[in-house]
């Protein structure tokens, strides 16, 4: 959940805000592009604001800088990991909506409070910011993290908060090229941000999103360079993805980026496809069986995906509701971050017999 410390009002939020964790005054890591003095200022401002409860105006006077500079320093402190803000919604204070969804689906759920008046892009931004905090609790040193691409993953990558790790690998889940573009730059930018956030090694997957023939995919999967990436994927401890959906208000990249022909789109509709994960399509029951294009897709099969211990899905907008229901039916998700409106619709559309 994105927290704006400048607008905190005691008693205005049902969540319990824990004291922010502020790094002590030990050796200071040099921040790229700012230099050591800039980070030292950010640390000092954060200590005064979060630990001593000084106002921005008081900090500005003490440091002899403007209030706007204080605001920028606090933003930098959060962005670079000098400050970590946690929201504790556990115990008796846990929202009933979260408890009910977790009970029904048997997964970990994070609901992002949203206002119905917000534009779809603003909802996505809030969900991405919350998902970035959740992701930091899941990623640890020595882990292999699989990352899909798409509109939501792009937003998530832009919201990531730095958490240095060691011996961590970020691997691309599926190819991104199509007949109109290589897709490499788009997918690479997402991976680069994940890699920089976790100081991780990056493994790109330079293959198309879909091959023209299933036999071509089978041959490529035997090639050493491709096999090496597939082997890295097999070691994933965490997969991070959203769900593609034709009905999404913020259109999924695979449906608007030249990846599917008109004939392929028609075939998917005829088969009852409700969405995709890493360009592998599934129907309302969460099955990928009998969907021809999946034999040419480069994402992990759903059976392979289910083998990953933690599977974080990020959802923004009720347009992905059918896809989300299918993914939950197919046991594709262990951890879910979604906006409040979609969470309510999901719960209300779930048969009582499942409770």
mmCIF file of C-alpha atoms in Angstrom:
data_model
loop_
_atom_site.group_PDB
_atom_site.id
_atom_site.type_symbol
_atom_site.label_atom_id
_atom_site.label_comp_id
_atom_site.label_asym_id
_atom_site.label_seq_id
_atom_site.Cartn_x
_atom_site.Cartn_y
_atom_site.Cartn_z
ATOM 1 C CA UNK A 1 0.000 0.000 0.000
ATOM 2 C CA UNK A 2 1.416 3.390 -0.942
ATOM 3 C CA UNK A 3 1.698 5.620 2.128
ATOM 4 C CA UNK A 4 2.030 9.388 1.964
ATOM 5 C CA UNK A 5 3.622 10.425 5.273
ATOM 6 C CA UNK A 6 2.935 14.083 4.559
ATOM 7 C CA UNK A 7 -0.801 13.491 4.826
ATOM 8 C CA UNK A 8 -0.981 11.195 7.841
ATOM 9 C CA UNK A 9 -4.027 11.848 10.038
ATOM 10 C CA UNK A 10 -4.306 9.880 13.307
ATOM 11 C CA UNK A 11 -7.455 7.790 13.402
ATOM 12 C CA UNK A 12 -8.272 8.324 9.725
ATOM 13 C CA UNK A 13 -7.212 4.838 8.603
ATOM 14 C CA UNK A 14 -8.498 1.481 9.906
ATOM 15 C CA UNK A 15 -5.040 0.025 9.389
ATOM 16 C CA UNK A 16 -2.396 0.202 12.103
ATOM 17 C CA UNK A 17 0.742 1.919 10.865
ATOM 18 C CA UNK A 18 3.931 0.486 12.294
ATOM 19 C CA UNK A 19 6.908 2.749 13.071
ATOM 20 C CA UNK A 20 8.867 3.096 9.837
ATOM 21 C CA UNK A 21 12.180 1.302 9.790
ATOM 22 C CA UNK A 22 14.869 3.932 9.256
ATOM 23 C CA UNK A 23 18.438 2.918 8.641
ATOM 24 C CA UNK A 24 20.813 3.952 11.402
ATOM 25 C CA UNK A 25 23.604 6.485 10.977
ATOM 26 C CA UNK A 26 26.243 3.907 10.051
ATOM 27 C CA UNK A 27 28.233 3.788 6.795
ATOM 28 C CA UNK A 28 26.237 5.356 3.996
ATOM 29 C CA UNK A 29 25.934 3.677 0.620
ATOM 30 C CA UNK A 30 26.464 5.957 -2.319
ATOM 31 C CA UNK A 31 23.193 6.494 -4.170
ATOM 32 C CA UNK A 32 23.493 6.435 -7.970
ATOM 33 C CA UNK A 33 23.089 9.864 -9.462
ATOM 34 C CA UNK A 34 22.959 11.687 -6.114
ATOM 35 C CA UNK A 35 26.280 11.142 -4.412
ATOM 36 C CA UNK A 36 26.953 10.577 -0.721
ATOM 37 C CA UNK A 37 25.964 14.038 0.631
ATOM 38 C CA UNK A 38 22.536 13.814 -0.989
ATOM 39 C CA UNK A 39 21.811 10.446 0.592
ATOM 40 C CA UNK A 40 23.109 11.672 3.939
ATOM 41 C CA UNK A 41 20.618 14.549 3.751
ATOM 42 C CA UNK A 42 17.815 12.098 2.918
ATOM 43 C CA UNK A 43 18.751 9.919 5.891
ATOM 44 C CA UNK A 44 18.867 12.916 8.232
ATOM 45 C CA UNK A 45 15.495 14.200 7.019
ATOM 46 C CA UNK A 46 13.966 10.723 7.429
ATOM 47 C CA UNK A 47 15.282 10.389 10.984
ATOM 48 C CA UNK A 48 13.877 13.781 11.955
ATOM 49 C CA UNK A 49 10.508 13.124 10.319
ATOM 50 C CA UNK A 50 9.855 9.496 11.243
ATOM 51 C CA UNK A 51 11.771 9.030 14.498
ATOM 52 C CA UNK A 52 11.497 12.486 16.059
ATOM 53 C CA UNK A 53 8.083 13.438 14.609
ATOM 54 C CA UNK A 54 9.245 16.816 13.353
ATOM 55 C CA UNK A 55 7.100 18.537 10.752
ATOM 56 C CA UNK A 56 8.444 19.263 7.283
ATOM 57 C CA UNK A 57 8.559 22.954 8.178
ATOM 58 C CA UNK A 58 10.665 22.247 11.281
ATOM 59 C CA UNK A 59 13.021 20.015 9.299
ATOM 60 C CA UNK A 60 13.372 22.688 6.632
ATOM 61 C CA UNK A 61 14.406 25.220 9.285
ATOM 62 C CA UNK A 62 16.860 22.851 10.961
ATOM 63 C CA UNK A 63 18.539 21.819 7.714
ATOM 64 C CA UNK A 64 18.277 25.302 6.179
ATOM 65 C CA UNK A 65 16.487 24.037 3.090
ATOM 66 C CA UNK A 66 13.052 24.551 1.546
ATOM 67 C CA UNK A 67 9.989 22.503 2.479
ATOM 68 C CA UNK A 68 9.816 21.146 -1.091
ATOM 69 C CA UNK A 69 13.405 19.920 -0.751
ATOM 70 C CA UNK A 70 12.446 18.109 2.460
ATOM 71 C CA UNK A 71 9.590 16.436 0.598
ATOM 72 C CA UNK A 72 11.976 15.312 -2.158
ATOM 73 C CA UNK A 73 14.470 13.978 0.388
ATOM 74 C CA UNK A 74 11.759 11.942 2.127
ATOM 75 C CA UNK A 75 10.635 10.558 -1.229
ATOM 76 C CA UNK A 76 14.234 9.628 -2.002
ATOM 77 C CA UNK A 77 14.560 7.918 1.403
ATOM 78 C CA UNK A 78 11.563 5.725 0.654
ATOM 79 C CA UNK A 79 12.560 5.070 -2.956
ATOM 80 C CA UNK A 80 16.133 3.999 -2.146
ATOM 81 C CA UNK A 81 15.192 1.822 0.813
ATOM 82 C CA UNK A 82 16.488 4.086 3.588
ATOM 83 C CA UNK A 83 12.924 3.968 4.940
ATOM 84 C CA UNK A 84 10.560 1.004 4.811
ATOM 85 C CA UNK A 85 6.931 1.685 5.745
ATOM 86 C CA UNK A 86 4.821 -1.268 6.855
ATOM 87 C CA UNK A 87 1.071 -1.440 7.311
ATOM 88 C CA UNK A 88 -0.085 -4.039 9.822
ATOM 89 C CA UNK A 89 -3.593 -5.227 8.980
ATOM 90 C CA UNK A 90 -3.317 -8.408 11.000
ATOM 91 C CA UNK A 91 -5.258 -9.801 13.920
ATOM 92 C CA UNK A 92 -8.599 -8.302 14.864
ATOM 93 C CA UNK A 93 -7.982 -5.290 12.626
ATOM 94 C CA UNK A 94 -7.775 -7.381 9.444
ATOM 95 C CA UNK A 95 -10.417 -6.223 6.952
ATOM 96 C CA UNK A 96 -13.308 -8.654 6.691
ATOM 97 C CA UNK A 97 -12.970 -8.636 2.923
ATOM 98 C CA UNK A 98 -9.402 -9.935 3.090
ATOM 99 C CA UNK A 99 -10.276 -12.600 5.649
ATOM 100 C CA UNK A 100 -13.240 -13.793 3.605
ATOM 101 C CA UNK A 101 -11.282 -14.021 0.341
ATOM 102 C CA UNK A 102 -8.448 -15.884 2.028
ATOM 103 C CA UNK A 103 -10.945 -18.311 3.558
ATOM 104 C CA UNK A 104 -12.739 -18.932 0.268
ATOM 105 C CA UNK A 105 -9.696 -19.361 -1.973
ATOM 106 C CA UNK A 106 -7.018 -20.554 0.441
ATOM 107 C CA UNK A 107 -4.433 -18.014 -0.686
ATOM 108 C CA UNK A 108 -2.759 -14.904 0.725
ATOM 109 C CA UNK A 109 -4.719 -11.794 -0.304
ATOM 110 C CA UNK A 110 -3.780 -8.110 -0.240
ATOM 111 C CA UNK A 111 -6.609 -5.681 -1.011
ATOM 112 C CA UNK A 112 -5.660 -2.150 -2.047
ATOM 113 C CA UNK A 113 -8.170 0.501 -0.884
ATOM 114 C CA UNK A 114 -9.365 2.496 -3.881
ATOM 115 C CA UNK A 115 -11.916 5.215 -4.484
ATOM 116 C CA UNK A 116 -14.586 4.490 -7.075
ATOM 117 C CA UNK A 117 -13.958 7.924 -8.575
ATOM 118 C CA UNK A 118 -10.369 7.084 -9.510
ATOM 119 C CA UNK A 119 -9.433 6.649 -13.156
ATOM 120 C CA UNK A 120 -8.355 3.148 -14.224
ATOM 121 C CA UNK A 121 -4.756 4.277 -14.659
ATOM 122 C CA UNK A 122 -4.727 5.708 -11.126
ATOM 123 C CA UNK A 123 -6.071 2.451 -9.699
ATOM 124 C CA UNK A 124 -3.322 0.568 -11.529
ATOM 125 C CA UNK A 125 -0.701 2.910 -10.085
ATOM 126 C CA UNK A 126 -1.950 2.311 -6.528
ATOM 127 C CA UNK A 127 -2.127 -1.442 -6.990
ATOM 128 C CA UNK A 128 1.390 -1.496 -8.453
ATOM 129 C CA UNK A 129 2.754 0.497 -5.504
ATOM 130 C CA UNK A 130 1.187 -1.930 -3.017
ATOM 131 C CA UNK A 131 2.374 -4.947 -4.999
ATOM 132 C CA UNK A 132 5.925 -3.568 -4.926
ATOM 133 C CA UNK A 133 5.869 -3.615 -1.110
ATOM 134 C CA UNK A 134 4.420 -7.134 -1.051
ATOM 135 C CA UNK A 135 7.062 -8.295 -3.509
ATOM 136 C CA UNK A 136 9.834 -7.055 -1.226
ATOM 137 C CA UNK A 137 8.550 -9.361 1.513
ATOM 138 C CA UNK A 138 8.767 -12.344 -0.842
ATOM 139 C CA UNK A 139 12.111 -11.803 -2.590
ATOM 140 C CA UNK A 140 15.188 -12.996 -0.706
ATOM 141 C CA UNK A 141 18.836 -13.681 -1.456
ATOM 142 C CA UNK A 142 19.588 -16.823 -3.423
ATOM 143 C CA UNK A 143 16.127 -16.867 -5.002
ATOM 144 C CA UNK A 144 15.230 -17.234 -8.674
ATOM 145 C CA UNK A 145 12.346 -14.924 -9.579
ATOM 146 C CA UNK A 146 10.366 -15.400 -12.782
ATOM 147 C CA UNK A 147 8.922 -12.205 -14.253
ATOM 148 C CA UNK A 148 6.291 -11.897 -16.975
ATOM 149 C CA UNK A 149 5.758 -8.776 -19.081
ATOM 150 C CA UNK A 150 2.672 -6.691 -19.775
ATOM 151 C CA UNK A 151 0.911 -3.455 -18.836
ATOM 152 C CA UNK A 152 0.585 -4.311 -15.150
ATOM 153 C CA UNK A 153 4.135 -5.644 -14.894
ATOM 154 C CA UNK A 154 5.376 -2.442 -16.497
ATOM 155 C CA UNK A 155 3.567 -0.418 -13.803
ATOM 156 C CA UNK A 156 4.921 -2.702 -11.082
ATOM 157 C CA UNK A 157 8.482 -2.351 -12.346
ATOM 158 C CA UNK A 158 8.172 1.442 -12.139
ATOM 159 C CA UNK A 159 6.969 1.237 -8.519
ATOM 160 C CA UNK A 160 9.686 -1.087 -7.195
ATOM 161 C CA UNK A 161 11.516 -0.030 -4.023
ATOM 162 C CA UNK A 162 15.188 -0.975 -3.840
ATOM 163 C CA UNK A 163 16.057 -4.057 -1.780
ATOM 164 C CA UNK A 164 19.638 -5.243 -2.386
ATOM 165 C CA UNK A 165 20.096 -9.019 -2.293
ATOM 166 C CA UNK A 166 22.871 -11.406 -3.305
ATOM 167 C CA UNK A 167 22.941 -14.466 -5.568
ATOM 168 C CA UNK A 168 19.456 -13.605 -6.833
ATOM 169 C CA UNK A 169 18.348 -14.270 -10.414
ATOM 170 C CA UNK A 170 15.525 -12.575 -12.323
ATOM 171 C CA UNK A 171 14.433 -14.640 -15.326
ATOM 172 C CA UNK A 172 12.000 -13.710 -18.082
ATOM 173 C CA UNK A 173 8.985 -16.036 -18.094
ATOM 174 C CA UNK A 174 7.994 -15.782 -21.754
ATOM 175 C CA UNK A 175 9.172 -14.384 -25.069
ATOM 176 C CA UNK A 176 8.030 -10.955 -26.224
ATOM 177 C CA UNK A 177 8.714 -10.746 -29.963
ATOM 178 C CA UNK A 178 5.900 -10.685 -32.530
ATOM 179 C CA UNK A 179 5.645 -10.166 -36.315
ATOM 180 C CA UNK A 180 5.565 -6.376 -35.865
ATOM 181 C CA UNK A 181 8.303 -5.853 -33.274
ATOM 182 C CA UNK A 182 11.035 -7.739 -31.438
ATOM 183 C CA UNK A 183 9.480 -6.770 -28.091
ATOM 184 C CA UNK A 184 12.968 -7.079 -26.618
ATOM 185 C CA UNK A 185 13.268 -3.458 -25.485
ATOM 186 C CA UNK A 186 9.896 -3.513 -23.732
ATOM 187 C CA UNK A 187 10.546 -6.761 -21.853
ATOM 188 C CA UNK A 188 14.174 -5.848 -21.206
ATOM 189 C CA UNK A 189 13.248 -2.581 -19.484
ATOM 190 C CA UNK A 190 10.981 -4.445 -17.066
ATOM 191 C CA UNK A 191 13.685 -7.023 -16.307
ATOM 192 C CA UNK A 192 16.345 -4.342 -15.893
ATOM 193 C CA UNK A 193 14.266 -2.572 -13.257
ATOM 194 C CA UNK A 194 13.720 -5.819 -11.356
ATOM 195 C CA UNK A 195 17.415 -6.620 -11.596
ATOM 196 C CA UNK A 196 18.472 -3.177 -10.363
ATOM 197 C CA UNK A 197 15.981 -3.296 -7.485
ATOM 198 C CA UNK A 198 17.282 -6.604 -6.144
ATOM 199 C CA UNK A 199 20.892 -6.375 -7.432
ATOM 200 C CA UNK A 200 20.100 -9.567 -9.291
ATOM 201 C CA UNK A 201 21.490 -11.290 -12.360
ATOM 202 C CA UNK A 202 19.117 -11.042 -15.324
ATOM 203 C CA UNK A 203 18.270 -13.898 -17.673
ATOM 204 C CA UNK A 204 16.434 -12.717 -20.779
ATOM 205 C CA UNK A 205 14.420 -15.062 -22.977
ATOM 206 C CA UNK A 206 14.961 -13.815 -26.562
ATOM 207 C CA UNK A 207 12.291 -15.881 -28.304
ATOM 208 C CA UNK A 208 8.917 -14.921 -29.829
ATOM 209 C CA UNK A 209 5.792 -14.798 -27.703
ATOM 210 C CA UNK A 210 4.369 -17.408 -30.097
ATOM 211 C CA UNK A 211 6.041 -19.552 -32.737
ATOM 212 C CA UNK A 212 4.304 -20.015 -36.085
ATOM 213 C CA UNK A 213 4.452 -23.798 -35.745
ATOM 214 C CA UNK A 214 4.436 -26.102 -32.730
ATOM 215 C CA UNK A 215 7.274 -28.073 -34.318
ATOM 216 C CA UNK A 216 9.447 -24.946 -34.325
ATOM 217 C CA UNK A 217 8.931 -24.534 -30.588
ATOM 218 C CA UNK A 218 9.823 -28.175 -29.999
ATOM 219 C CA UNK A 219 13.041 -27.767 -31.984
ATOM 220 C CA UNK A 220 13.984 -24.511 -30.232
ATOM 221 C CA UNK A 221 13.374 -26.091 -26.823
ATOM 222 C CA UNK A 222 16.185 -28.540 -27.661
ATOM 223 C CA UNK A 223 18.674 -25.751 -28.459
ATOM 224 C CA UNK A 224 21.346 -25.292 -25.800
ATOM 225 C CA UNK A 225 20.941 -21.525 -25.362
ATOM 226 C CA UNK A 226 17.177 -21.823 -24.940
ATOM 227 C CA UNK A 227 17.461 -24.929 -22.774
ATOM 228 C CA UNK A 228 19.745 -23.013 -20.409
ATOM 229 C CA UNK A 229 17.045 -20.360 -19.748
ATOM 230 C CA UNK A 230 14.395 -23.056 -19.321
ATOM 231 C CA UNK A 231 16.614 -24.745 -16.742
ATOM 232 C CA UNK A 232 16.876 -21.454 -14.835
ATOM 233 C CA UNK A 233 13.080 -21.176 -14.904
ATOM 234 C CA UNK A 234 12.758 -24.646 -13.400
ATOM 235 C CA UNK A 235 14.557 -23.365 -10.296
ATOM 236 C CA UNK A 236 12.092 -20.527 -9.650
ATOM 237 C CA UNK A 237 11.009 -19.954 -6.070
ATOM 238 C CA UNK A 238 8.722 -17.090 -7.042
ATOM 239 C CA UNK A 239 6.809 -16.141 -10.195
ATOM 240 C CA UNK A 240 5.399 -12.624 -10.623
ATOM 241 C CA UNK A 241 2.687 -11.962 -13.181
ATOM 242 C CA UNK A 242 -0.654 -10.405 -13.976
ATOM 243 C CA UNK A 243 -3.413 -11.896 -16.096
ATOM 244 C CA UNK A 244 -4.132 -10.904 -19.658
ATOM 245 C CA UNK A 245 -7.793 -10.215 -20.401
ATOM 246 C CA UNK A 246 -9.634 -8.876 -23.433
ATOM 247 C CA UNK A 247 -12.099 -7.022 -21.185
ATOM 248 C CA UNK A 248 -9.538 -5.094 -19.136
ATOM 249 C CA UNK A 249 -9.991 -1.304 -19.002
ATOM 250 C CA UNK A 250 -6.210 -0.934 -19.293
ATOM 251 C CA UNK A 251 -5.765 -3.249 -22.310
ATOM 252 C CA UNK A 252 -3.447 -6.219 -21.878
ATOM 253 C CA UNK A 253 -0.359 -5.923 -24.057
ATOM 254 C CA UNK A 254 -0.830 -9.306 -25.738
ATOM 255 C CA UNK A 255 -4.268 -8.276 -27.062
ATOM 256 C CA UNK A 256 -3.250 -4.880 -28.426
ATOM 257 C CA UNK A 257 0.385 -5.236 -29.397
ATOM 258 C CA UNK A 258 0.096 -7.211 -32.628
ATOM 259 C CA UNK A 259 0.625 -10.613 -31.032
ATOM 260 C CA UNK A 260 -2.604 -12.263 -32.186
ATOM 261 C CA UNK A 261 -4.107 -12.516 -35.654
ATOM 262 C CA UNK A 262 -7.849 -12.075 -36.170
ATOM 263 C CA UNK A 263 -8.189 -15.827 -36.733
ATOM 264 C CA UNK A 264 -6.337 -16.606 -33.495
ATOM 265 C CA UNK A 265 -8.520 -14.188 -31.525
ATOM 266 C CA UNK A 266 -11.642 -15.814 -32.954
ATOM 267 C CA UNK A 267 -10.363 -19.285 -32.063
ATOM 268 C CA UNK A 268 -9.651 -18.214 -28.486
ATOM 269 C CA UNK A 269 -13.148 -16.812 -28.127
ATOM 270 C CA UNK A 270 -14.694 -19.992 -29.532
ATOM 271 C CA UNK A 271 -12.767 -22.098 -27.024
ATOM 272 C CA UNK A 272 -14.081 -20.084 -24.078
ATOM 273 C CA UNK A 273 -10.720 -18.548 -23.207
ATOM 274 C CA UNK A 274 -11.008 -15.990 -20.396
ATOM 275 C CA UNK A 275 -7.387 -14.926 -20.038
ATOM 276 C CA UNK A 276 -3.718 -15.796 -20.106
ATOM 277 C CA UNK A 277 -0.730 -15.910 -17.815
ATOM 278 C CA UNK A 278 2.623 -15.253 -19.498
ATOM 279 C CA UNK A 279 0.881 -15.725 -22.896
ATOM 280 C CA UNK A 280 -0.434 -19.188 -22.019
ATOM 281 C CA UNK A 281 -4.227 -19.128 -22.361
ATOM 282 C CA UNK A 282 -6.810 -20.784 -20.125
ATOM 283 C CA UNK A 283 -10.580 -21.186 -19.961
ATOM 284 C CA UNK A 284 -13.040 -20.471 -17.174
ATOM 285 C CA UNK A 285 -12.040 -23.604 -15.286
ATOM 286 C CA UNK A 286 -8.377 -22.622 -15.327
ATOM 287 C CA UNK A 287 -7.419 -25.284 -17.871
ATOM 288 C CA UNK A 288 -5.043 -24.772 -20.806
ATOM 289 C CA UNK A 289 -5.953 -28.093 -22.431
ATOM 290 C CA UNK A 290 -7.005 -28.188 -26.081
ATOM 291 C CA UNK A 291 -6.099 -24.555 -26.812
ATOM 292 C CA UNK A 292 -4.051 -24.815 -30.004
ATOM 293 C CA UNK A 293 -2.013 -21.642 -29.645
ATOM 294 C CA UNK A 294 -0.591 -22.877 -26.333
ATOM 295 C CA UNK A 295 1.405 -25.494 -28.242
ATOM 296 C CA UNK A 296 3.221 -22.558 -29.861
ATOM 297 C CA UNK A 297 3.444 -20.299 -26.784
ATOM 298 C CA UNK A 298 6.746 -19.674 -25.007
ATOM 299 C CA UNK A 299 5.458 -19.151 -21.472
ATOM 300 C CA UNK A 300 5.526 -21.982 -18.921
ATOM 301 C CA UNK A 301 2.649 -24.432 -19.126
ATOM 302 C CA UNK A 302 0.153 -24.117 -16.309
ATOM 303 C CA UNK A 303 1.400 -27.421 -14.889
ATOM 304 C CA UNK A 304 4.930 -25.990 -14.819
ATOM 305 C CA UNK A 305 3.698 -22.766 -13.237
ATOM 306 C CA UNK A 306 1.931 -24.646 -10.435
ATOM 307 C CA UNK A 307 5.271 -26.171 -9.416
ATOM 308 C CA UNK A 308 6.600 -22.729 -8.423
ATOM 309 C CA UNK A 309 6.245 -22.424 -4.614
ATOM 310 C CA UNK A 310 5.058 -18.786 -4.579
ATOM 311 C CA UNK A 311 3.020 -17.296 -7.420
ATOM 312 C CA UNK A 312 2.256 -13.596 -7.003
ATOM 313 C CA UNK A 313 -0.539 -12.273 -9.209
ATOM 314 C CA UNK A 314 -1.240 -8.531 -9.484
ATOM 315 C CA UNK A 315 -4.718 -7.487 -10.639
ATOM 316 C CA UNK A 316 -6.103 -4.018 -11.323
ATOM 317 C CA UNK A 317 -9.632 -3.455 -12.610
ATOM 318 C CA UNK A 318 -12.839 -5.477 -12.758
ATOM 319 C CA UNK A 319 -12.245 -6.123 -16.464
ATOM 320 C CA UNK A 320 -9.904 -8.926 -15.343
ATOM 321 C CA UNK A 321 -12.513 -10.558 -13.100
ATOM 322 C CA UNK A 322 -13.332 -13.491 -15.418
ATOM 323 C CA UNK A 323 -9.639 -14.163 -15.967
ATOM 324 C CA UNK A 324 -9.022 -13.997 -12.219
ATOM 325 C CA UNK A 325 -11.826 -16.446 -11.445
ATOM 326 C CA UNK A 326 -10.386 -18.852 -14.023
ATOM 327 C CA UNK A 327 -6.869 -18.547 -12.611
ATOM 328 C CA UNK A 328 -8.129 -19.185 -9.085
ATOM 329 C CA UNK A 329 -10.111 -22.195 -10.281
ATOM 330 C CA UNK A 330 -6.939 -23.515 -11.878
ATOM 331 C CA UNK A 331 -4.868 -23.052 -8.696
ATOM 332 C CA UNK A 332 -2.447 -20.723 -10.460
ATOM 333 C CA UNK A 333 -2.105 -18.181 -7.637
ATOM 334 C CA UNK A 334 -0.723 -18.366 -4.083
ATOM 335 C CA UNK A 335 -0.479 -14.618 -3.396
ATOM 336 C CA UNK A 336 -2.867 -12.026 -4.809
ATOM 337 C CA UNK A 337 -2.760 -8.220 -4.842
ATOM 338 C CA UNK A 338 -5.902 -6.567 -6.201
ATOM 339 C CA UNK A 339 -7.930 -3.378 -5.951
ATOM 340 C CA UNK A 340 -10.876 -3.129 -3.581
ATOM 341 C CA UNK A 341 -13.525 -2.899 -6.302
ATOM 342 C CA UNK A 342 -12.363 -6.088 -7.987
ATOM 343 C CA UNK A 343 -12.061 -7.833 -4.616
ATOM 344 C CA UNK A 344 -15.690 -7.032 -3.791
ATOM 345 C CA UNK A 345 -16.885 -8.198 -7.202
ATOM 346 C CA UNK A 346 -14.854 -11.392 -6.856
ATOM 347 C CA UNK A 347 -16.353 -12.231 -3.482
ATOM 348 C CA UNK A 348 -19.904 -11.345 -4.530
ATOM 349 C CA UNK A 349 -19.637 -13.492 -7.667
ATOM 350 C CA UNK A 350 -18.426 -16.536 -5.748
ATOM 351 C CA UNK A 351 -21.151 -19.162 -5.118
ATOM 352 C CA UNK A 352 -22.127 -19.442 -1.456
ATOM 353 C CA UNK A 353 -21.410 -23.161 -1.614
ATOM 354 C CA UNK A 354 -17.703 -22.365 -1.926
ATOM 355 C CA UNK A 355 -17.592 -20.487 1.381
#
